[in-house]
PDB file of C-alpha atoms in Angstrom:
ATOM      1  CA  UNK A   1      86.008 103.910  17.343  1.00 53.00           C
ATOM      2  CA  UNK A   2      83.182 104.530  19.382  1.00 57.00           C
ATOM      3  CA  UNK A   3      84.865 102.113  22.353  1.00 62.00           C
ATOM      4  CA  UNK A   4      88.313 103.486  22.564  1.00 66.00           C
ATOM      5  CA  UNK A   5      87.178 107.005  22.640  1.00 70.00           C
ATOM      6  CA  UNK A   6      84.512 105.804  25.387  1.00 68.00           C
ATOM      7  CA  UNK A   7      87.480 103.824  27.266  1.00 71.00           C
ATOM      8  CA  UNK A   8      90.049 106.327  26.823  1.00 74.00           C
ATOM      9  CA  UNK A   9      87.810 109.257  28.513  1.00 74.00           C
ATOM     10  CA  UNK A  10      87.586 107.226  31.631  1.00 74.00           C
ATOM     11  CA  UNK A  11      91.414 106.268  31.656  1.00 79.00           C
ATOM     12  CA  UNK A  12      92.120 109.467  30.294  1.00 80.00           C
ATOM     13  CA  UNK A  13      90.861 111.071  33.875  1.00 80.00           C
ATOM     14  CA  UNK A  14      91.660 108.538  36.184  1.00 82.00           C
ATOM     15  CA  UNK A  15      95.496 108.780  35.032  1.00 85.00           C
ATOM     16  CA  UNK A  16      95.893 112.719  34.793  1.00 85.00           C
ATOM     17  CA  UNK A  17      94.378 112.355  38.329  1.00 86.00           C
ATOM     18  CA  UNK A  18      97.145 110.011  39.237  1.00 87.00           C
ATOM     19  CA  UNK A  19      99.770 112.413  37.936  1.00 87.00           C
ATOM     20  CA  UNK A  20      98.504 115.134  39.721  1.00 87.00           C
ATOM     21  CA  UNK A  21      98.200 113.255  43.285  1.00 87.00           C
ATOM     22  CA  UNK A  22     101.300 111.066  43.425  1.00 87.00           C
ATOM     23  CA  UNK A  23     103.974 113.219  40.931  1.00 88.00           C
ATOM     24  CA  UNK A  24     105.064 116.572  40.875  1.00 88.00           C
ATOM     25  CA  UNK A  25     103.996 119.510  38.818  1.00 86.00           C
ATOM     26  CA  UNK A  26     100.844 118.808  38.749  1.00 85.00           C
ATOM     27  CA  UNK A  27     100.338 121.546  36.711  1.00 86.00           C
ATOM     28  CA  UNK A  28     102.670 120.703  33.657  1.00 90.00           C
ATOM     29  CA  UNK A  29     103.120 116.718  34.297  1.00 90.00           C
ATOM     30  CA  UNK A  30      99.545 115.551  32.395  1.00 89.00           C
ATOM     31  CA  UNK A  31     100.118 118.203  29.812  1.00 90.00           C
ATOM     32  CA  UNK A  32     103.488 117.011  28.920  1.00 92.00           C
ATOM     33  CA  UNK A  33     102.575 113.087  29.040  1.00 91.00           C
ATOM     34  CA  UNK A  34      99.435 113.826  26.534  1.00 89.00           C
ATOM     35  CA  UNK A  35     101.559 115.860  24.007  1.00 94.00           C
ATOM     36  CA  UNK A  36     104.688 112.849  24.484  1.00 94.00           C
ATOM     37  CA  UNK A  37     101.112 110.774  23.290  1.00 90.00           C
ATOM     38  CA  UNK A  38      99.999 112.783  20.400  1.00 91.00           C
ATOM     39  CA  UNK A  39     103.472 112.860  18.957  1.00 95.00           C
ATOM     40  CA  UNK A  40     103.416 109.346  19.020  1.00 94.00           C
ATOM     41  CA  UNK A  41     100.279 108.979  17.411  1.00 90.00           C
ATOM     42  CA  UNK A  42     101.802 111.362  14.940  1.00 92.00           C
ATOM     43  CA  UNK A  43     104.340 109.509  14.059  1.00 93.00           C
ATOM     44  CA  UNK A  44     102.599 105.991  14.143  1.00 91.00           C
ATOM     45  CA  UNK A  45     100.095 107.930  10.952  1.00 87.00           C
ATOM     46  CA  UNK A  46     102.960 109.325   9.052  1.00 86.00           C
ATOM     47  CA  UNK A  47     104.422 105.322   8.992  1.00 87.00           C
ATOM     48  CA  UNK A  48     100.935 103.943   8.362  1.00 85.00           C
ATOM     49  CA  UNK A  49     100.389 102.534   4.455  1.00 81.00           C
ATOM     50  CA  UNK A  50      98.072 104.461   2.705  1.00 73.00           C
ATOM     51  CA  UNK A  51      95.541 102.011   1.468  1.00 71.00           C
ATOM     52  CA  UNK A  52      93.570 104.281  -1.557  1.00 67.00           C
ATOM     53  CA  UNK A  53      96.056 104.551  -4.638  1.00 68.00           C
ATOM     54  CA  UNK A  54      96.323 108.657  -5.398  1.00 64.00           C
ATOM     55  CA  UNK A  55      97.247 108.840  -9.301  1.00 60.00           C
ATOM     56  CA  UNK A  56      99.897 112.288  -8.864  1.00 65.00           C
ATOM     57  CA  UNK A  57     100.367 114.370  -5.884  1.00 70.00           C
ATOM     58  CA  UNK A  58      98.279 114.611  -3.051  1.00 67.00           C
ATOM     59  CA  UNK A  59      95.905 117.703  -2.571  1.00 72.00           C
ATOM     60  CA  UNK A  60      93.726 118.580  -0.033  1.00 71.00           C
ATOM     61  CA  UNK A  61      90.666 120.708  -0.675  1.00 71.00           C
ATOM     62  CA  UNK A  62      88.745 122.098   2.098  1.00 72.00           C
ATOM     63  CA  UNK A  63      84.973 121.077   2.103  1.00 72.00           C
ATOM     64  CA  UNK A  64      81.941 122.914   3.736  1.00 83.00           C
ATOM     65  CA  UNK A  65      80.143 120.545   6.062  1.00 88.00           C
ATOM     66  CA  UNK A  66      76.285 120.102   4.993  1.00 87.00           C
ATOM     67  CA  UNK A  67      73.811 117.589   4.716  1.00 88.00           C
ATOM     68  CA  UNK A  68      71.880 116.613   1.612  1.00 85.00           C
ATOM     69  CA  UNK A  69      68.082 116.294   1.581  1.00 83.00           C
ATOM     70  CA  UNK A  70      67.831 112.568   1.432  1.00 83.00           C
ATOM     71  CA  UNK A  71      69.953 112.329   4.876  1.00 84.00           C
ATOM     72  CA  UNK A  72      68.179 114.977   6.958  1.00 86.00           C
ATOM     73  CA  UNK A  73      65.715 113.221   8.774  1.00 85.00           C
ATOM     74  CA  UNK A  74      68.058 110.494   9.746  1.00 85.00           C
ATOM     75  CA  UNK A  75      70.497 113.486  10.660  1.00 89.00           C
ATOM     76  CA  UNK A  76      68.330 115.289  13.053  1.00 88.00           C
ATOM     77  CA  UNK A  77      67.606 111.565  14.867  1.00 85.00           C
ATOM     78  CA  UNK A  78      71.545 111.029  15.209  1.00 87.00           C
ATOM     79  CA  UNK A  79      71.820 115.135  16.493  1.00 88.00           C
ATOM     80  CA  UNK A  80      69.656 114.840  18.896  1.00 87.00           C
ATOM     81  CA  UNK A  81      71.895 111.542  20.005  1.00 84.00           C
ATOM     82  CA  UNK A  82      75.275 112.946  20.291  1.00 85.00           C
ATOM     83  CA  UNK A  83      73.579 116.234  21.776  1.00 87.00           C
ATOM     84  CA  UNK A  84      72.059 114.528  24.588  1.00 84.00           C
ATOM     85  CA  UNK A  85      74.929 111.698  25.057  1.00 82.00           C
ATOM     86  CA  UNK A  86      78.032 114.164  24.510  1.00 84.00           C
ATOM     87  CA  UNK A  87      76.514 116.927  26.764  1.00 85.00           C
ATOM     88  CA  UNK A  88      76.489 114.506  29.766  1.00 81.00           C
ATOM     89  CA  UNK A  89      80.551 113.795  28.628  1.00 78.00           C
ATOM     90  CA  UNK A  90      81.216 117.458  28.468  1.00 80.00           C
ATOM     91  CA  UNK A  91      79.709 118.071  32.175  1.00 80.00           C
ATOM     92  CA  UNK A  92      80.923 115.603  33.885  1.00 78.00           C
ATOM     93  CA  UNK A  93      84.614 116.379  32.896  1.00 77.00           C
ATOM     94  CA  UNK A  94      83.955 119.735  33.828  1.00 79.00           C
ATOM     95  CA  UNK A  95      81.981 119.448  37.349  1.00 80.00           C
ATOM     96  CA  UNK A  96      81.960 115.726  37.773  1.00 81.00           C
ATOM     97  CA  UNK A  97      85.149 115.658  39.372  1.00 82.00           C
ATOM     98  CA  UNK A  98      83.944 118.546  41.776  1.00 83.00           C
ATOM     99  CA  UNK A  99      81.097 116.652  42.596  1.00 84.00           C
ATOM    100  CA  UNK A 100      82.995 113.310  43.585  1.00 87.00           C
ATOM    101  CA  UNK A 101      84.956 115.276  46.110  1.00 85.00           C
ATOM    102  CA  UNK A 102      81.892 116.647  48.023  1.00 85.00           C
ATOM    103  CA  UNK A 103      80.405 113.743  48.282  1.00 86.00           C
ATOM    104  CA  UNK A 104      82.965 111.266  49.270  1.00 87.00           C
ATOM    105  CA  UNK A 105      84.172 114.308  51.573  1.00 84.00           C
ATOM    106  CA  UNK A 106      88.376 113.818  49.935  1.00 83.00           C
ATOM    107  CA  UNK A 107      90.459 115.897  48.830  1.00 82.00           C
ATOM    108  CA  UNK A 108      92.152 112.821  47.079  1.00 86.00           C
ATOM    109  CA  UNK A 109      92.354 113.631  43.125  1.00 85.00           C
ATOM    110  CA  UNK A 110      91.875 109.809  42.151  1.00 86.00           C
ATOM    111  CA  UNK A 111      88.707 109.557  43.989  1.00 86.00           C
ATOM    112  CA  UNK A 112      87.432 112.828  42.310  1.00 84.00           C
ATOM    113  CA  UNK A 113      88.199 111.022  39.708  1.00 85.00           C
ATOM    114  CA  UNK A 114      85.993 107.971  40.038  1.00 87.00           C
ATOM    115  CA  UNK A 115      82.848 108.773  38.328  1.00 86.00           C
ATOM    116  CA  UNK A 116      84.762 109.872  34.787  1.00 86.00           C
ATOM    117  CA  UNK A 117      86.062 106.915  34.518  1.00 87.00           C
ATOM    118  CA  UNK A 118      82.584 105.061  35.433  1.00 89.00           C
ATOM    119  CA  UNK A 119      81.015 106.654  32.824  1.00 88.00           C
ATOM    120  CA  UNK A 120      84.147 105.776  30.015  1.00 85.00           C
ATOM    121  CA  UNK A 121      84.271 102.134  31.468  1.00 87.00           C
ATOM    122  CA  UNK A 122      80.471 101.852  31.669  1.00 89.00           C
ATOM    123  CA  UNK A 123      80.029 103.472  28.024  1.00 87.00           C
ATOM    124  CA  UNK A 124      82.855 100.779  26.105  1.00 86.00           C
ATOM    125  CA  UNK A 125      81.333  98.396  27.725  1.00 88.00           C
ATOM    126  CA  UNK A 126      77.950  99.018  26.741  1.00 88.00           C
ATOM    127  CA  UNK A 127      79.489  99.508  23.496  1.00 87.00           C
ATOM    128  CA  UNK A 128      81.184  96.119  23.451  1.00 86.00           C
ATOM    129  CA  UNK A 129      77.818  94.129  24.561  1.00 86.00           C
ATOM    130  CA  UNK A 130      75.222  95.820  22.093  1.00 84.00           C
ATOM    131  CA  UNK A 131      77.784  96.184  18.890  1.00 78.00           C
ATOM    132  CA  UNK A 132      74.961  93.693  17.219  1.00 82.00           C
ATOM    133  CA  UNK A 133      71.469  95.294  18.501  1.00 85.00           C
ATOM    134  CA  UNK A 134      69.480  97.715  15.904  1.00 88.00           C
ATOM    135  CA  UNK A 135      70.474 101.303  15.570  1.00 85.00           C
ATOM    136  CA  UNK A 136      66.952 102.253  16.284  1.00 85.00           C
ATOM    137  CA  UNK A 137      66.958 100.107  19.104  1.00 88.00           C
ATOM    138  CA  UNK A 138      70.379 101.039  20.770  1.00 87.00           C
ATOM    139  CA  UNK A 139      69.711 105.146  20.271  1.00 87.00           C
ATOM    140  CA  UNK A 140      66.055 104.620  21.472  1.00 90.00           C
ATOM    141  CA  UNK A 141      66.789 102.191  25.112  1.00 91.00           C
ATOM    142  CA  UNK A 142      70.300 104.447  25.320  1.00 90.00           C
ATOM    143  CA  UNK A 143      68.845 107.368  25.562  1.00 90.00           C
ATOM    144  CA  UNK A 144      66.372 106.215  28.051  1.00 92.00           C
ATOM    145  CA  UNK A 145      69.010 104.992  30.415  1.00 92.00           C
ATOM    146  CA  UNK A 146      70.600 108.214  30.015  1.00 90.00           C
ATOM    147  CA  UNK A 147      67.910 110.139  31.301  1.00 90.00           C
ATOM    148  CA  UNK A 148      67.105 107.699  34.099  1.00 92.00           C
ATOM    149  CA  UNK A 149      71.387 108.003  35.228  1.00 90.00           C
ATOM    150  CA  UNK A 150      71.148 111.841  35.031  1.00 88.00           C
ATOM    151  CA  UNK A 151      67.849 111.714  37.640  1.00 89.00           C
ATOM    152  CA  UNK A 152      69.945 109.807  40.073  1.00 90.00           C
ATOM    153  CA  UNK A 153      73.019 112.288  39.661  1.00 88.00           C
ATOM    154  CA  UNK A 154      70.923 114.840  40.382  1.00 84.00           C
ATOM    155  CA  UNK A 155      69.300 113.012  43.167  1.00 87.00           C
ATOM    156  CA  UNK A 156      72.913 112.427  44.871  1.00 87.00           C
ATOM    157  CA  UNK A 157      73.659 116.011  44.527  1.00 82.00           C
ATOM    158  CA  UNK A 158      70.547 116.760  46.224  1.00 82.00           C
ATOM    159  CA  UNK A 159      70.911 113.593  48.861  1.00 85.00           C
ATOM    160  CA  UNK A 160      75.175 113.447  49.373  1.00 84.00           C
ATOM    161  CA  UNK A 161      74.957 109.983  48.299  1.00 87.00           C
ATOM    162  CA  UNK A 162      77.827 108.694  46.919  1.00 88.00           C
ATOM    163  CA  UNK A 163      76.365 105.437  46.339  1.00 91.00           C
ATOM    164  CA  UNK A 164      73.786 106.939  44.107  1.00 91.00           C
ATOM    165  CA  UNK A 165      76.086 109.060  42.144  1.00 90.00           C
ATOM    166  CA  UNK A 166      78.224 105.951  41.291  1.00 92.00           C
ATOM    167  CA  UNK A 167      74.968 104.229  40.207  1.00 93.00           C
ATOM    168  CA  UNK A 168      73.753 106.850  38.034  1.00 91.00           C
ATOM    169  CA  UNK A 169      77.232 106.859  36.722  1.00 91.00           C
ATOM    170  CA  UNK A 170      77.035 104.144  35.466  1.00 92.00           C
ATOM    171  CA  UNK A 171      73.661 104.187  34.039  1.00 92.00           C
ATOM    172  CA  UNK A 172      74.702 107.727  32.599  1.00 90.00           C
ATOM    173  CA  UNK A 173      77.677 105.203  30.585  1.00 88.00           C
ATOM    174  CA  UNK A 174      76.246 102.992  29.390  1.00 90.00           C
ATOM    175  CA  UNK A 175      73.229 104.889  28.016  1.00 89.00           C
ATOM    176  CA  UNK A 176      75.950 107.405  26.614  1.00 86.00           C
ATOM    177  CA  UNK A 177      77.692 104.413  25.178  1.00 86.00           C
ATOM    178  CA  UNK A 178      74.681 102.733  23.485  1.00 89.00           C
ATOM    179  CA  UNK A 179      72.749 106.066  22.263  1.00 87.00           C
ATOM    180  CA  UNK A 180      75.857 107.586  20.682  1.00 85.00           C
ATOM    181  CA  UNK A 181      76.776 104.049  18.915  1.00 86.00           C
ATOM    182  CA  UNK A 182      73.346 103.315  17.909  1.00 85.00           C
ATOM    183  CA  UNK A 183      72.855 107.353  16.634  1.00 84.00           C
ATOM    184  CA  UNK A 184      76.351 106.654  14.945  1.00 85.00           C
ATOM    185  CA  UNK A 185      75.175 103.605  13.030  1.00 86.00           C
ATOM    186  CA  UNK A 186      71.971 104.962  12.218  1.00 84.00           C
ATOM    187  CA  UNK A 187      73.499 107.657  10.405  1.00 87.00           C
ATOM    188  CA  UNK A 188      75.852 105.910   8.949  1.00 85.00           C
ATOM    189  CA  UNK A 189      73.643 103.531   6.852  1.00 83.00           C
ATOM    190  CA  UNK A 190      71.864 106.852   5.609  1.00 82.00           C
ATOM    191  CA  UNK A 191      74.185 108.761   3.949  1.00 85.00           C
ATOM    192  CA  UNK A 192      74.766 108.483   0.093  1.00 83.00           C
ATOM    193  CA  UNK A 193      78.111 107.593  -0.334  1.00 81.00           C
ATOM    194  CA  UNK A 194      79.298 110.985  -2.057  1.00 82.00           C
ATOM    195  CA  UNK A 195      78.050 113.026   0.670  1.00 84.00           C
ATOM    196  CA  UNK A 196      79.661 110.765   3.529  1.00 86.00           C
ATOM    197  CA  UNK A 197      82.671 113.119   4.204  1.00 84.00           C
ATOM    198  CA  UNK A 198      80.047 116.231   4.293  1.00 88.00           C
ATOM    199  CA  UNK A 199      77.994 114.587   6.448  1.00 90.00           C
ATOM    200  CA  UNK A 200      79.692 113.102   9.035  1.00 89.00           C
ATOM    201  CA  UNK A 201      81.719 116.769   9.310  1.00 88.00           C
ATOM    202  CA  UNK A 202      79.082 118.421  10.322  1.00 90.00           C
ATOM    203  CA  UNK A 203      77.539 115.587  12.590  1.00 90.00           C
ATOM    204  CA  UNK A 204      81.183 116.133  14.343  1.00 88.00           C
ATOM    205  CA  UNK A 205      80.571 119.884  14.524  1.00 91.00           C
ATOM    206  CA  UNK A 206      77.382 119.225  16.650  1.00 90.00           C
ATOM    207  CA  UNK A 207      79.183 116.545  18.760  1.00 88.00           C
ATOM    208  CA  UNK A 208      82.120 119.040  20.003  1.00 89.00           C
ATOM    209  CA  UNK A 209      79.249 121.622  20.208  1.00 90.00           C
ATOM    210  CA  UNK A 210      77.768 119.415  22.450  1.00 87.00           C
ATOM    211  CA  UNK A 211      80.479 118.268  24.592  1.00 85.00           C
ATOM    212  CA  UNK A 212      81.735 122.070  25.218  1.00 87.00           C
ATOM    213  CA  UNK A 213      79.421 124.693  25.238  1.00 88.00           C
ATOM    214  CA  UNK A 214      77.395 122.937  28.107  1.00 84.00           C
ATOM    215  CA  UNK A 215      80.853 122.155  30.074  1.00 83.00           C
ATOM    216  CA  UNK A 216      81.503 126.155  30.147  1.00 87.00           C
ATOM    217  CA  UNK A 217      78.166 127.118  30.855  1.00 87.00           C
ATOM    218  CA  UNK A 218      78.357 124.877  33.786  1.00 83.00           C
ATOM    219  CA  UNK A 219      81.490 125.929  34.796  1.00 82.00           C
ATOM    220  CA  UNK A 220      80.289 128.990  34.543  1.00 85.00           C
ATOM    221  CA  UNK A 221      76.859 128.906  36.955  1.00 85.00           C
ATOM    222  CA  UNK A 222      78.402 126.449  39.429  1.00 83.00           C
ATOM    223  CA  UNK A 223      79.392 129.660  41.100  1.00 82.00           C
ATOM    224  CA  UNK A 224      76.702 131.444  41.511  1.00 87.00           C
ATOM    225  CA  UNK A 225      74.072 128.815  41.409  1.00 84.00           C
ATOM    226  CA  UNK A 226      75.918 126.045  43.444  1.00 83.00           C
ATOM    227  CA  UNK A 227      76.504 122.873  42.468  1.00 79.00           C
ATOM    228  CA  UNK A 228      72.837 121.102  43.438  1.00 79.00           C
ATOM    229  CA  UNK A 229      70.944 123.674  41.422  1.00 84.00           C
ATOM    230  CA  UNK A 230      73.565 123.693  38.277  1.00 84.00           C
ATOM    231  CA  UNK A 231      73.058 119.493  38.145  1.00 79.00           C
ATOM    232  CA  UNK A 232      69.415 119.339  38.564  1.00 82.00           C
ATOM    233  CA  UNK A 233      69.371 122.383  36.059  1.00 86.00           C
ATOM    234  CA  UNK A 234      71.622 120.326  33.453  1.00 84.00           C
ATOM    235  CA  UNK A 235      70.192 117.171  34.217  1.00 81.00           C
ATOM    236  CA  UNK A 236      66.328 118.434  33.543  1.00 86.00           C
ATOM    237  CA  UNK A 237      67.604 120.030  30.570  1.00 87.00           C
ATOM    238  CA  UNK A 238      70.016 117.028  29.080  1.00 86.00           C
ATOM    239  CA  UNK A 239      67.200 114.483  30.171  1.00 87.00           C
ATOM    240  CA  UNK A 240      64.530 115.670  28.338  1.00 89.00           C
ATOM    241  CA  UNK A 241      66.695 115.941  25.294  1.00 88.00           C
ATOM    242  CA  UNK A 242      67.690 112.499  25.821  1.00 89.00           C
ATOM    243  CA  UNK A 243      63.713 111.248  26.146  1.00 91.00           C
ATOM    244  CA  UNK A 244      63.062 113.519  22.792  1.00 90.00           C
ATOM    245  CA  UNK A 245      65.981 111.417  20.962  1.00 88.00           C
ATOM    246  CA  UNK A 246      64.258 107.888  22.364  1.00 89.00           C
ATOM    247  CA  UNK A 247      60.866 109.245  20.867  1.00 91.00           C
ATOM    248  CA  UNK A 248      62.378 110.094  17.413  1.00 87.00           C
ATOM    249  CA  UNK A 249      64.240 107.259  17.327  1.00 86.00           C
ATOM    250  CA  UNK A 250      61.933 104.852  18.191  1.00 89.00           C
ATOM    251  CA  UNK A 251      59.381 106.394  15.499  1.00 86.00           C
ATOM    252  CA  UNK A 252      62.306 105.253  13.081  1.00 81.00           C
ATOM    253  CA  UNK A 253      61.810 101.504  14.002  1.00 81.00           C
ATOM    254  CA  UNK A 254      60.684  99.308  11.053  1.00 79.00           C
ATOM    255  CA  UNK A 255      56.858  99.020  10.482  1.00 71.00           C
ATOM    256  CA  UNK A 256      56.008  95.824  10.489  1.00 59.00           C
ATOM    257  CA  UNK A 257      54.935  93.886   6.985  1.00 51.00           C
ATOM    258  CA  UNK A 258      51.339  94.964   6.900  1.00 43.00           C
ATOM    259  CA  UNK A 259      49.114  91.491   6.451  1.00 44.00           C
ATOM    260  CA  UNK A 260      48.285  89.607   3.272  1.00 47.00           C
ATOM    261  CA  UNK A 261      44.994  90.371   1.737  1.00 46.00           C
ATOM    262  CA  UNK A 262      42.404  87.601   1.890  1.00 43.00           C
ATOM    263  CA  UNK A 263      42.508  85.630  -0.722  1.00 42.00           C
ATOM    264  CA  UNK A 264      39.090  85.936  -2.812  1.00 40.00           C
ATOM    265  CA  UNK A 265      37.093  83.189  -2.929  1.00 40.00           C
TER     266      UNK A 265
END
């Protein structure tokens, strides 16, 4: 779910960072300890009961991800979401840590480290504490927070204030948290039950879109732009995305009951 992927970001950082400053082979250590990991989570599957009865052998057929008429609307909402939300993921685990070390002025890979797992801390919890609150609600306030954390970022790049990069952190989490859940449910609770597989596929699609292509341009213009110019680039860019989403989602909020007709005398 939405919390252990949140969570496990965060931890995910904070121990490869551990590997690589206390073990050796720094190089080969994390790699090895995440595929010992998948393999177990391989192997816990394969032993799991398979709750839907199959009458005959099992077959599995390839479907195209698309998304039916009646869903559309609610998909674009929940796009622009997971754009916004899983952008922010994909640059921080790509310049975040970079940014950590200039600013605290170490060399020390756990304290690089610090504001990934802010973010996956901030966003499960976040998570956790809204599970009940409106879809509407959670991708419109979300993605508002999100915005505000990526002006602060930017303003700590610009500023060398570490302080202010592990507050906008954490704002950055916990908006990612609630405007991906609430974008999630919202979705969710629109698709017709035949098309759920489809859909959610290619909601997916734009969430690893998200979440990579920005992380590689980034990587990419750090260089030659420098690291304050490729943040407040990003961050302009990401933000405004993120205030789009809040509009759109908060123009999905329920209308309120218009009010009974006067009863004629």
């Amino acid at each position: 779910n939405g919390v252990a992927s949140a969570m496990g970001m965060g931890l995910g950082v904070l121990v490869s960072a551990a590997l690589v400053e206390l073990l050796p082979a720094p190089r080969v250590l994390p790699y090895a300890v995440l595929l010992a990991l998948l393999l177990a989570a391989f192997a816990g599957a394969l032993r799991m009961p398979e709750p839907v009865a199959r009458p005959g052998r099992l077959r599995l057929t390839p479907q195209r991800p698309r998304v039916p008429a009646e869903a559309r609307r609610p998909f674009v909402v929940a796009s622009l979401g997971v754009l916004s939300s899983w952008s922010i993921g994909g640059l921080f685990l790509a310049l975040g840590p970079q940014l950590a070390a200039s600013l605290f002025e170490s060399g020390n890979h756990l304290v690089a480290g610090i504001p990934v797992f802010v973010v996956g801390a901030c966003g499960a919890l976040a998570q956790l504490a809204c599970g009940r609150t409106a879809p509407w609600l959670g991708a419109c306030l979300g993605s508002v927070a999100l915005a505000a954390g990526l002006a602060l970022i930017s303003l700590s790049a610009s500023t060398g204030s570490s302080a202010v990069l592990i507050a906008g952190s954490a704002l950055v989490g916990a908006g990612f948290g609630v405007a991906f859940l609430g974008a999630l449910r919202a979705l969710s609770a629109a698709i017709p039950l035949d098309s759920r597989a489809a859909v959610m596929s290619a909601f997916y699609v734009v969430a690893y879109l998200a979440i990579s292509v920005p992380a590689v341009l980034a990587g990419a213009l750090v260089a030659p732009l420098g690291m304050e110019l490729t943040f407040e680039i990003f961050g302009a860019a990401v933000g405004a995305l993120a205030l789009l989403a809040a509009f759109e989602a908060w123009r999905t909020r329920p209308r309120a009951s218009a009010e009974p007709a006067l009863a004629l005398e």
